[in-house]
Coordinates of C-alpha atoms in Angstrom, one line a residue:
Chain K
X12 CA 47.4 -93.2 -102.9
X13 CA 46.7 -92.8 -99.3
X14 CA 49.1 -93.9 -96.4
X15 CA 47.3 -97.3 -95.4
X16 CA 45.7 -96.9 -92.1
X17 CA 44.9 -100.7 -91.4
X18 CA 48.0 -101.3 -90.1
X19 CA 49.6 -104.9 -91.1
X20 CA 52.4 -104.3 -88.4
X21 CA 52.4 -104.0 -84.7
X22 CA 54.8 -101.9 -82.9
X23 CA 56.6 -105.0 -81.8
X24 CA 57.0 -106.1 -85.6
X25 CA 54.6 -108.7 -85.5
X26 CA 52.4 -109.3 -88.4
X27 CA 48.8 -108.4 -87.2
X28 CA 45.3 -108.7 -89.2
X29 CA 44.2 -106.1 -91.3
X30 CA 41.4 -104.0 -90.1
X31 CA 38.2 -104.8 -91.1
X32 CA 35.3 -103.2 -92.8
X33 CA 32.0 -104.2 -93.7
X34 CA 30.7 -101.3 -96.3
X35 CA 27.1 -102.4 -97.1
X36 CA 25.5 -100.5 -99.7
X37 CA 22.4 -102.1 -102.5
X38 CA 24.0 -99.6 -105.2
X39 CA 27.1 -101.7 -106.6
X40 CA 29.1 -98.4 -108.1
X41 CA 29.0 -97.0 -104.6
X42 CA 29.7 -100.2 -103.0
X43 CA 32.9 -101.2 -105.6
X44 CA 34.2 -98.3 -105.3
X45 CA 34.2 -97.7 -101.6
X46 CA 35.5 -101.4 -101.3
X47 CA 38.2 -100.7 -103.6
X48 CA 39.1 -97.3 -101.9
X49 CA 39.1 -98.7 -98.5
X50 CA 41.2 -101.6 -99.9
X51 CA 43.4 -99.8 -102.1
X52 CA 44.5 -98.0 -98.2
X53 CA 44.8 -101.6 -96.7
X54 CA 42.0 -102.2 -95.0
X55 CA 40.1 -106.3 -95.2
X56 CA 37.0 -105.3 -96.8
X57 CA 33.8 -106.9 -96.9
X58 CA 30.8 -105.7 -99.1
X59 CA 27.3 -106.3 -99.1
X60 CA 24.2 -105.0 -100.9
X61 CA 21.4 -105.3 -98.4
X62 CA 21.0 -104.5 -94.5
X63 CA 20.0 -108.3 -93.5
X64 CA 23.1 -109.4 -95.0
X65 CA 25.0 -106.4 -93.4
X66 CA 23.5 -107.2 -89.8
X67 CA 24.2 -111.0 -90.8
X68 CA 28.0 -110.2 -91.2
X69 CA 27.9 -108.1 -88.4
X70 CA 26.7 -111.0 -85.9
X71 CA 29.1 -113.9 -87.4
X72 CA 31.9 -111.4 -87.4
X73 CA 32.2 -108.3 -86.1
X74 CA 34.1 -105.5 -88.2
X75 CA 36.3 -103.0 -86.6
X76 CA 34.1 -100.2 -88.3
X77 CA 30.6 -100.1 -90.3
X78 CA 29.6 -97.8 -93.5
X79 CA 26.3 -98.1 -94.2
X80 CA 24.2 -97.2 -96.9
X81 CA 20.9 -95.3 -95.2
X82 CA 18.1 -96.1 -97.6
X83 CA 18.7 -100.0 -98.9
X84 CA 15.7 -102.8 -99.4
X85 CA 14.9 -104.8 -96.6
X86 CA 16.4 -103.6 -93.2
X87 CA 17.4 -99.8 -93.3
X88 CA 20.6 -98.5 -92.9
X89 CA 19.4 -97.1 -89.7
X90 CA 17.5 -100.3 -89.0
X91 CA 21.2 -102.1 -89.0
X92 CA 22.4 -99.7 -87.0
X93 CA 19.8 -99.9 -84.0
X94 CA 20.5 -103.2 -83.9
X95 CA 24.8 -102.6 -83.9
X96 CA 23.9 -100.7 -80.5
X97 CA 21.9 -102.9 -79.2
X98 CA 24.5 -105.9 -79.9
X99 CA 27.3 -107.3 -78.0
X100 CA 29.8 -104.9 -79.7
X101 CA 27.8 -101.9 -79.4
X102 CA 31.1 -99.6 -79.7
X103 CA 31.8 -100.3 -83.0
X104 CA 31.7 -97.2 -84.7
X105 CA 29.4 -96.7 -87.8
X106 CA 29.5 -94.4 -90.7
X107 CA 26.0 -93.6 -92.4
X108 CA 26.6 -92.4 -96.5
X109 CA 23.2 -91.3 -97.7
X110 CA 21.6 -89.0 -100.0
X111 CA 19.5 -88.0 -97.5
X112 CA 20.8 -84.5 -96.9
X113 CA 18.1 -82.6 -94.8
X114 CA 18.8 -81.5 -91.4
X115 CA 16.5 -84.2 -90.0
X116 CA 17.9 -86.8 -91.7
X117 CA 21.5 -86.5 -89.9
X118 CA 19.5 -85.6 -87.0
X119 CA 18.2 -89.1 -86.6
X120 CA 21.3 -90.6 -88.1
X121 CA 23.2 -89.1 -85.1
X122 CA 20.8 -89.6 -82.7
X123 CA 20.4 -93.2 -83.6
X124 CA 24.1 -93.6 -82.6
X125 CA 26.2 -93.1 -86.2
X126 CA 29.8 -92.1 -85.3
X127 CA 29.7 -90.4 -88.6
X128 CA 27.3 -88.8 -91.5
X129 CA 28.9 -88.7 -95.0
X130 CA 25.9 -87.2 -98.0
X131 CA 26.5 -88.6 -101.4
X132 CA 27.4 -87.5 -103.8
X133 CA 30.8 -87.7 -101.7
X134 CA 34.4 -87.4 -102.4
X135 CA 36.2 -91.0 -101.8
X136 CA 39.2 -89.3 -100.4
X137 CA 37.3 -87.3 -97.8
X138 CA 35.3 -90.4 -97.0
X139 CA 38.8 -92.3 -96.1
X140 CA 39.6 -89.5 -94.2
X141 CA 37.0 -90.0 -91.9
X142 CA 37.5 -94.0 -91.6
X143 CA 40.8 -93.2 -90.6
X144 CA 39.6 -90.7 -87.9
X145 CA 37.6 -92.9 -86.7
X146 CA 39.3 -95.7 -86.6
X147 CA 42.2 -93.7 -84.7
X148 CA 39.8 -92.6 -82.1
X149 CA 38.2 -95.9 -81.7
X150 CA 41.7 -97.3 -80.7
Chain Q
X3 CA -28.8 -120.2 -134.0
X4 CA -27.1 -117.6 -132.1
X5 CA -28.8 -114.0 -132.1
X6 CA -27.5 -110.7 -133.3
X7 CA -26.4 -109.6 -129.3
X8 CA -24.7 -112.8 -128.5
X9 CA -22.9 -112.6 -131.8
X10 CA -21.9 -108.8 -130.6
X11 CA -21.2 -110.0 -127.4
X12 CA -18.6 -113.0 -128.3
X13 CA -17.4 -110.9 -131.1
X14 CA -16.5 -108.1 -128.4
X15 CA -15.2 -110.9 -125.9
X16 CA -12.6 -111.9 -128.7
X17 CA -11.7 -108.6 -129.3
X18 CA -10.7 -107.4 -126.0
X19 CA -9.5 -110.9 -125.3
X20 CA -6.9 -110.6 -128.1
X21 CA -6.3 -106.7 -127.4
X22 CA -5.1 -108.7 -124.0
X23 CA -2.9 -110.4 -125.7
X24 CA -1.6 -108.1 -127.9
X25 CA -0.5 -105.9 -125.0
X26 CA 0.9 -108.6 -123.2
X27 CA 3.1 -109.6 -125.7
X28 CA 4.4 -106.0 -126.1
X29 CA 4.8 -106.0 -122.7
X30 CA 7.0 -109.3 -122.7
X31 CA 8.7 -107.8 -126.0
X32 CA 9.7 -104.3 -124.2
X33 CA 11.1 -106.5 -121.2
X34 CA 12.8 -108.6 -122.9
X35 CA 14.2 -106.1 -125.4
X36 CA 14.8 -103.6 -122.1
X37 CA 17.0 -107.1 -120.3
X38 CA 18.8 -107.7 -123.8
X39 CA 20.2 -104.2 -124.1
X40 CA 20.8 -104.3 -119.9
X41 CA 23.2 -107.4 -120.7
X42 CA 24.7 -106.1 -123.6
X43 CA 25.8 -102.5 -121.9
X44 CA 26.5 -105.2 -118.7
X45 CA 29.2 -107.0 -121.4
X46 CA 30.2 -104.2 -123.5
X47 CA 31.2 -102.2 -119.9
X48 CA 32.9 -105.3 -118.3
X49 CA 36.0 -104.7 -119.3
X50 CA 36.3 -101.4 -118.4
X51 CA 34.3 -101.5 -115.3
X52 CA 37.6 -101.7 -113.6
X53 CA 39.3 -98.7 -114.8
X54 CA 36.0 -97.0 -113.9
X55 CA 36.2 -97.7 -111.0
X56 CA 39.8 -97.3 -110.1
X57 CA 39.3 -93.1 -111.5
X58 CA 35.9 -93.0 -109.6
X59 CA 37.6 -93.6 -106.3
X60 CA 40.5 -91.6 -106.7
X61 CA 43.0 -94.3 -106.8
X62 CA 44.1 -93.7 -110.5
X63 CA 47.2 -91.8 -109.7
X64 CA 49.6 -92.5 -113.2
X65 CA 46.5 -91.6 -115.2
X66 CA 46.3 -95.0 -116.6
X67 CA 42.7 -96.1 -115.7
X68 CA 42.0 -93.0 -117.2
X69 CA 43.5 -93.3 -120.5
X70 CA 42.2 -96.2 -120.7
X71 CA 38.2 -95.3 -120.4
X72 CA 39.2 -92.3 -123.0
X73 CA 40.0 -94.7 -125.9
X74 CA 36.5 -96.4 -125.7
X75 CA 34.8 -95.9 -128.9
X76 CA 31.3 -96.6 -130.6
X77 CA 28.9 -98.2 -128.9
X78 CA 31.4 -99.3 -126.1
X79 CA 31.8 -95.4 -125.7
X80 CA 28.2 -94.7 -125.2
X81 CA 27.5 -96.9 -122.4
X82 CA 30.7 -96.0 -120.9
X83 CA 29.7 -92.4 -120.8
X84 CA 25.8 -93.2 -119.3
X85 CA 27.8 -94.8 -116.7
X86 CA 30.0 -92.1 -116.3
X87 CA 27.0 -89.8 -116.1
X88 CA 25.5 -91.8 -113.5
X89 CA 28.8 -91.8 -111.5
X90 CA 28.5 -88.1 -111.5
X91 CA 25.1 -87.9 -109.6
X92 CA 27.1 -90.1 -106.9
X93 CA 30.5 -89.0 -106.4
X94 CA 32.4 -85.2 -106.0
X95 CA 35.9 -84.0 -106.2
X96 CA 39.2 -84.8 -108.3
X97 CA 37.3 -88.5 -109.2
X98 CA 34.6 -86.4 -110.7
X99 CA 36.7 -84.0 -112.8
X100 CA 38.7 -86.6 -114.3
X101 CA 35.3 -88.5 -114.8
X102 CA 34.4 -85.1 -116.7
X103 CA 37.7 -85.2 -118.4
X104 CA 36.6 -88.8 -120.2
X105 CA 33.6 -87.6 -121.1
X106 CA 34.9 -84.3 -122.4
X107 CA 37.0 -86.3 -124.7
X108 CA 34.3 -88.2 -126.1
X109 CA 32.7 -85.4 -127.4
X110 CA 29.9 -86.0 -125.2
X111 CA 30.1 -82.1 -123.6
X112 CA 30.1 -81.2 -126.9
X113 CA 27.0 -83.1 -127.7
X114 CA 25.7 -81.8 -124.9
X115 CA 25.3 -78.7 -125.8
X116 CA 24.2 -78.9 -129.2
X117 CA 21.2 -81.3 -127.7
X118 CA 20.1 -78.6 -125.8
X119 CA 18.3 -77.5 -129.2
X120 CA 17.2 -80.4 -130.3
X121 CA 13.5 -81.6 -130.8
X122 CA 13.3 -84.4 -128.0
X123 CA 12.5 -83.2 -124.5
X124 CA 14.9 -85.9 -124.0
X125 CA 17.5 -85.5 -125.0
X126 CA 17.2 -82.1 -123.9
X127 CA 16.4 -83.1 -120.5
X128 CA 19.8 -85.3 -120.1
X129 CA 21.8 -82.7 -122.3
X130 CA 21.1 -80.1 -119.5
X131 CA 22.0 -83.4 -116.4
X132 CA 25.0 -83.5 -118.4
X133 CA 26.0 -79.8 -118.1
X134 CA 25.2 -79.7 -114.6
X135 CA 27.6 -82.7 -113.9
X136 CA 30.3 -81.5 -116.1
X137 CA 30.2 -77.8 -115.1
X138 CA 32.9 -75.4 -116.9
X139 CA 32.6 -71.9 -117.2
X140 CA 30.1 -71.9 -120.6
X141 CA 27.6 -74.5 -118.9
X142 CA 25.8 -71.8 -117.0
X143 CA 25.0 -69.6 -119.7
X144 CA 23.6 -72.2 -121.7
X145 CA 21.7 -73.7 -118.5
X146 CA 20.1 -70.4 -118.1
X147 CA 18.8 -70.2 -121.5
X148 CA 17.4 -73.9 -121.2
X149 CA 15.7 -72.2 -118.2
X150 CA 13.0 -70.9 -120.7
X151 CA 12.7 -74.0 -122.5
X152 CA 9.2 -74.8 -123.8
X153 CA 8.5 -78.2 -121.4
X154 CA 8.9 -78.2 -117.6
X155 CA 11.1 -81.3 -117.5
X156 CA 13.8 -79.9 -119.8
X157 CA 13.2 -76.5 -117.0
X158 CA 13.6 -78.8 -114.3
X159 CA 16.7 -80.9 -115.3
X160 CA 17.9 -77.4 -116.0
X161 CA 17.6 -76.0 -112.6
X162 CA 18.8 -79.0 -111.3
X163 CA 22.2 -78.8 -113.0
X164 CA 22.6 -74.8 -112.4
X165 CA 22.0 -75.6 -108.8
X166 CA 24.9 -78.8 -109.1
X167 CA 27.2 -76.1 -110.3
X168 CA 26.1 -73.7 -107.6
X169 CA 26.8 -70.3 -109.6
X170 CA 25.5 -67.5 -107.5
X171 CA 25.6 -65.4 -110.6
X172 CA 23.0 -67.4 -112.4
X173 CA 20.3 -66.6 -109.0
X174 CA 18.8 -63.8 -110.8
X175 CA 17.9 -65.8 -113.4
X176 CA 16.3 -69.0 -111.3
X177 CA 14.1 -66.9 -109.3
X178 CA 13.3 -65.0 -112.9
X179 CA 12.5 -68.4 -114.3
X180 CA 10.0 -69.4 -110.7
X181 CA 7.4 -66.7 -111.5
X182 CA 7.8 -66.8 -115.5
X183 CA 5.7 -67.8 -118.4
X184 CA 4.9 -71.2 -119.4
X185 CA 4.5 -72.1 -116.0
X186 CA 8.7 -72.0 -115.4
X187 CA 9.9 -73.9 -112.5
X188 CA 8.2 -75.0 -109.6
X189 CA 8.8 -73.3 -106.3
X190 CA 10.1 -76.0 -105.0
X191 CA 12.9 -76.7 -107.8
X192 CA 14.0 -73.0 -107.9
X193 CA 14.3 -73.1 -103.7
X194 CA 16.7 -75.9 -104.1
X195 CA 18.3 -74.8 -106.7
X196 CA 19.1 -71.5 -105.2
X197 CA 20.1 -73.1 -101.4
X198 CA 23.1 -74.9 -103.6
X199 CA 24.5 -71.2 -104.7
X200 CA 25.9 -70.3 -101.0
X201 CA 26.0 -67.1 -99.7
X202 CA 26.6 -65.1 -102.9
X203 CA 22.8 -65.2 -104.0
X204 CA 22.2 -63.0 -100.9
X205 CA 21.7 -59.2 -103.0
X206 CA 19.5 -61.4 -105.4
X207 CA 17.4 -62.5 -103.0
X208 CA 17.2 -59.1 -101.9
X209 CA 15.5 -57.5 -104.9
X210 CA 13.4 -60.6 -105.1
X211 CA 10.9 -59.5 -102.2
X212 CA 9.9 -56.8 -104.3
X213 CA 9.3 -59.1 -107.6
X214 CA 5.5 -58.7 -108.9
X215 CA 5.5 -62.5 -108.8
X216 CA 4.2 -63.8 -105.4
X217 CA 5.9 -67.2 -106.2
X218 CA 9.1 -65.6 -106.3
X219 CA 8.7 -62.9 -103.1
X220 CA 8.0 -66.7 -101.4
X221 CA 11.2 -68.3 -102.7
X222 CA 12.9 -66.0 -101.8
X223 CA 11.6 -65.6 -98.5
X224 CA 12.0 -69.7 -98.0
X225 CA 15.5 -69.1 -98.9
X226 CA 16.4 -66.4 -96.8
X227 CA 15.3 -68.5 -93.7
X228 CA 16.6 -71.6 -95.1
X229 CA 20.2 -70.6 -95.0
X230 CA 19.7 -67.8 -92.5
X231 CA 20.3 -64.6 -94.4
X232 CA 20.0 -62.2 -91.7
X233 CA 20.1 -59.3 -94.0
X234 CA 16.9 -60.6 -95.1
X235 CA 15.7 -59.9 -91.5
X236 CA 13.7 -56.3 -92.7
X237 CA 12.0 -57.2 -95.9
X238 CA 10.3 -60.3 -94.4
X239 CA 9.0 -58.6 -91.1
X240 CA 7.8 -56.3 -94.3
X241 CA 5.8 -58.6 -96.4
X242 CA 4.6 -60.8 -93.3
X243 CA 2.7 -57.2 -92.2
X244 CA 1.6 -56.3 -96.0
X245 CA 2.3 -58.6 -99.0
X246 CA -1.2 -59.3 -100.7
X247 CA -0.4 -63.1 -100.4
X248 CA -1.1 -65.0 -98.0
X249 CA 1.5 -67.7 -98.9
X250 CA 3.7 -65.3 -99.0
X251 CA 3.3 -63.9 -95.4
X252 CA 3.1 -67.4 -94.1
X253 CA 6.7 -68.4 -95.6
X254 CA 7.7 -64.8 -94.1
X255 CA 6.5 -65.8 -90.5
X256 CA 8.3 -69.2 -90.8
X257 CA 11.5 -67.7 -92.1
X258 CA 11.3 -65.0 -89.2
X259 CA 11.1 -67.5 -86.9
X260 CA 14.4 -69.0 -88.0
X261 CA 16.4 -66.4 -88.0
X262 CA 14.6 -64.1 -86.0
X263 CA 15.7 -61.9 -82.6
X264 CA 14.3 -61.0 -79.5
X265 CA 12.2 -57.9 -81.0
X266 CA 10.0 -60.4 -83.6
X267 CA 8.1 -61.9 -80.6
X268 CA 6.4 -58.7 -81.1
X269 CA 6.2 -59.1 -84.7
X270 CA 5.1 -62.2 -84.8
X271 CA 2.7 -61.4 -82.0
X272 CA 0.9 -59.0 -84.2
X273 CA -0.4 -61.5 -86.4
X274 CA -1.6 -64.3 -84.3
X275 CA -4.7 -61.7 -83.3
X276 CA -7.6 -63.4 -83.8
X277 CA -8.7 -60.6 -87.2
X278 CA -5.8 -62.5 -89.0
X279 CA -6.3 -65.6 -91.2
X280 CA -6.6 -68.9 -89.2
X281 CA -3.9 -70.3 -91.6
X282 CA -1.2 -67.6 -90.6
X283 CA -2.0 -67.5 -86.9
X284 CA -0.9 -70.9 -87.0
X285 CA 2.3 -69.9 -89.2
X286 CA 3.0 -67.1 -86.9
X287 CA 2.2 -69.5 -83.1
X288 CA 4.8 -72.1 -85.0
X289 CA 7.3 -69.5 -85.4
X290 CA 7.3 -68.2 -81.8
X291 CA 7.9 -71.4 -80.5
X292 CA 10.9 -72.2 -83.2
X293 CA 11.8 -68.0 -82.5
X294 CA 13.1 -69.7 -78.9
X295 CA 12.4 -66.6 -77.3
X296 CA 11.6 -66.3 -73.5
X297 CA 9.3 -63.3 -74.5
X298 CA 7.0 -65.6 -76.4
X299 CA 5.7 -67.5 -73.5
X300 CA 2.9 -65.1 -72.6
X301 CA 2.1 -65.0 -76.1
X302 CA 1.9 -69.0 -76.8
X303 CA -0.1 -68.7 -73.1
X304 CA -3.2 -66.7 -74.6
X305 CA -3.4 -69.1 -77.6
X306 CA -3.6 -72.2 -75.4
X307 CA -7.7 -71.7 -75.2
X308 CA -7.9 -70.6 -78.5
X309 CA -11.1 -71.9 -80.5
X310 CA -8.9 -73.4 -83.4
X311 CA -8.0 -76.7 -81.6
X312 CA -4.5 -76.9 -84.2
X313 CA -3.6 -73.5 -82.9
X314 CA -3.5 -74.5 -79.4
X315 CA -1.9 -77.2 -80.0
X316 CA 0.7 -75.6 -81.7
X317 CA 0.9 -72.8 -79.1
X318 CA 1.5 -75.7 -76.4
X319 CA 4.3 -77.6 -78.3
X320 CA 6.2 -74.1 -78.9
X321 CA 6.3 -73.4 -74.6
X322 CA 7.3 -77.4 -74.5
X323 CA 10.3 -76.3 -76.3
X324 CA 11.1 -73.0 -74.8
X325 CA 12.4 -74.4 -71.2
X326 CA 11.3 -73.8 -67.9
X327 CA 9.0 -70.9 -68.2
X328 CA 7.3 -72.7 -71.3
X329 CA 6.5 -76.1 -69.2
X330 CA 5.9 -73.4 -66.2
X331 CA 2.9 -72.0 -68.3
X332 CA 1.5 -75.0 -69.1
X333 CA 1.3 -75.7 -65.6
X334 CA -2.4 -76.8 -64.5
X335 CA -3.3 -77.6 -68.4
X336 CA -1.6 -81.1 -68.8
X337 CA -4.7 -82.9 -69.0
X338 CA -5.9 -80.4 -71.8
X339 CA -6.7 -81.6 -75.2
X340 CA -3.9 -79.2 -76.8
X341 CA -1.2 -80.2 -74.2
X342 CA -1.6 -83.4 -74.4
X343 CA -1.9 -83.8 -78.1
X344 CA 1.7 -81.5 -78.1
X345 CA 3.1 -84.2 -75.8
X346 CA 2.5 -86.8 -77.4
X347 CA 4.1 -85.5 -80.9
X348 CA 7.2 -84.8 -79.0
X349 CA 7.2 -88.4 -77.4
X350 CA 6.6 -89.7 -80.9
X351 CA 9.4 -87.0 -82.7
X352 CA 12.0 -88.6 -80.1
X353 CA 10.8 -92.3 -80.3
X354 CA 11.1 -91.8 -84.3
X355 CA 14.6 -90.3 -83.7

């Protein structure tokens, strides 16, 4: 298993929370296992299977990071995203996993303000790479 | 006393009436039989839904989750391995071989490949998924013989798993299969299949230009632009001056103007004269503009009062992408039908962004 990158300790040995991540994907093999990978490296996930639930979540409480599904019913991966930058935490950083794999389609992922583009079918370890990345940069 | 007509009529009422309701109730008895089988793979996979998910993220490190899903058996084992299957489309890496690993212990490889012959489409069509998700070095000489199968969806499914495994040395064969007979696989299929091969396809791709197929000189010309095979660079300025297909040296112009140089302005150039075909003028004015080339501007100028209105549109949208001297030559025109049309797809390209 992976080191765990949501730290539970602070330098000064004080318990701290868990980092969170909301992972919002309709497809529930995707969505399990990214929960469990994320989890299994201690990080406090959440998982949803829609984008109004994802941008619900969001609002009430905002994660620490965001992978989103592109294509899901309802509100769009890229939909949810618009509206992350245009919140009051518009620096959270976001992760797009998608089978959308033309050019364009990370274009407008990365235009749209994604931190990251990830095309399925992915490999789960590279995917937790990235979170960590991220997560260190963000910090 | 009803008459003979209203007799035919009520009699044809009833008929189509119950034909109604026949089809409706095999319509309710599909779904319900369709939701039935749903639940029972959704209880039958329950209990190992865990374990399958433990190998598919990679987490399964003592190779118990593993075990575990091998030992399935009977029906159990069946579902477990169309779930496996579908995994496969989903996830790549060390989760995926050991996913490959369960299903090669099933026997369902095995199956695999002996359902490539049988008489379902089928279960030809998923034997050849199959092979392309589990790979291993007898899958693509079997892949490329399902390649000439007798229905396209078996040809497809084929293609689709050679192009999964990405064997450069099964190229020759793809691009074989897009200009065969029986119709083989459509352009489109063997294009994708072939930009999943990498850079080893690139001798293949080659010898394609000269194939007597036009379908396939196009592939390959897609191709060669697609993933920017230089070397291609010489045989597509060829067949966009002389292939007999004009599909052909449209794909050529659009490839050349991805991977062009300075010097195919002047190729390029050629072609847009107005003794061409209206439908590669256009391929060629596109290609300028994507070329990015400084020396197209005076080019792109000229087609700006061109009498195809699509043509000077495009000519205007390739100087509004080739910097100053582009905008600087569409000085005076803004208020032109073709410059303001190419404006306003650029305004809507970023907006859409």
């Amino acid at each position: 298993m992976t080191a765990p990158a949501g730290d539970h300790v602070s330098a000064s040995d004080e318990p701290v929370q868990p980092v969170r991540v909301l992972v919002a994907d309709d497809d529930a093999d995707i969505r399990d296992l990214v929960e469990f990978k994320l989890a299994q490296a201690g990080y406090a996930v959440e998982a949803v299977a829609d984008g109004a639930s994802a941008w619900e979540s969001f609002e009430a409480h905002p994660p620490q990071l965001v992978v989103l599904d592109v294509m899901m019913p309802g509100l769009s991966g890229i939909d949810v995203l618009r509206k992350i930058r245009e919140s009051e935490h518009p620096g959270v950083p976001v992760l797009l996993l998608s089978a959308k794999s033309r050019d364009s389609d990370v274009d407008t992922g990365f235009a749209v303000g994604a931190d990251d583009y990830v095309i399925k079918p992915f490999s789960p370890r590279e995917l937790l790479h990235r979170v960590n990345g991220m997560l260190a940069r963000a910090r | 006393m009803l008459t003979f007509s209203a007799q035919l009529l009520v009699g044809a009422t009833i008929a189509v009436l119950g034909t109604c309701l026949v089809l409706v109730i095999v319509v309710i008895a599909v779904r319900m039989h369709r939701q039935g089988r749903q639940k029972r793979d959704e209880m039958l996979l329950a209990p190992l839904r865990g374990p399958l998910i433990t190998v598919a993220s990679g987490e399964d490190d003592d190779g118990a989750a593993t075990e575990q899903l091998t030992w399935a058996t009977g029906v159990t084992r069946d579902v477990l391995d169309a779930a496996i299957v579908d995994l496969l489309t989903k996830i790549r890496g060390l989760p995926a071989e050991q996913l490959v690993g369960v299903l090669t212990a099933h026997g369902a490889v095995d199956r695999a490949k002996a359902d490539l012959h049988h008489r379902s489409l089928v279960r030809r069509a998923k034997a050849a998924q199959m092979l392309g998700l589990a790979g291993g070095p007898d899958a693509v000489p079997l892949l490329v013989g399902a390649l000439g199968d007798s229905t396209v969806q078996v040809r497809n499914s084929a293609a689709w798993g050679l192009g999964l495994i990405g064997d450069a040395s099964a190229a020759g064969a793809v691009l074989a299969a897009t200009g065969g007979e029986q119709g083989g696989i459509p352009a489109s299929t063997s294009a994708e299949t072939l930009q999943s091969m990498g850079v080893g396809i690139s001798d293949v791709l080659a010898t394609a230009f000269d194939d007597g197929d036009a379908r396939t000189r196009m592939v390959a010309a897609h191709v060669t632009g697609d993933r920017s095979f230089t070397r291609g660079l010489p045989a597509l300025r060829r067949l966009l001056a002389d292939d007999p297909d004009l599909t052909v040296r449209e794909t050529c112009a659009t490839a050349i103007g991805r991977l062009g140089r300075a010097e195919d302005v002047t190729v390029l150039a050629r072609h847009v004269a107005v003794d061409e075909p209206l439908s590669l003028r256009r391929a060629c004015a596109a290609a300028l503009g994507e070329l990015g080339e400084a020396g197209a501007v005076p080019v792109l100028a000229t087609l700006l009062d061109d009498a195809d209105p699509r043509l000077a549109e495009i000519a205007a949208s390739g100087l509004l992408g080739l910097g100053a001297d582009g905008r600087a030559a569409l000085a005076g025109r803004e208020d032109t039908a073709p410059v303001r049309a190419a404006r306003t797809v650029a305004e809507l390209q970023r907006a859409s962004a």
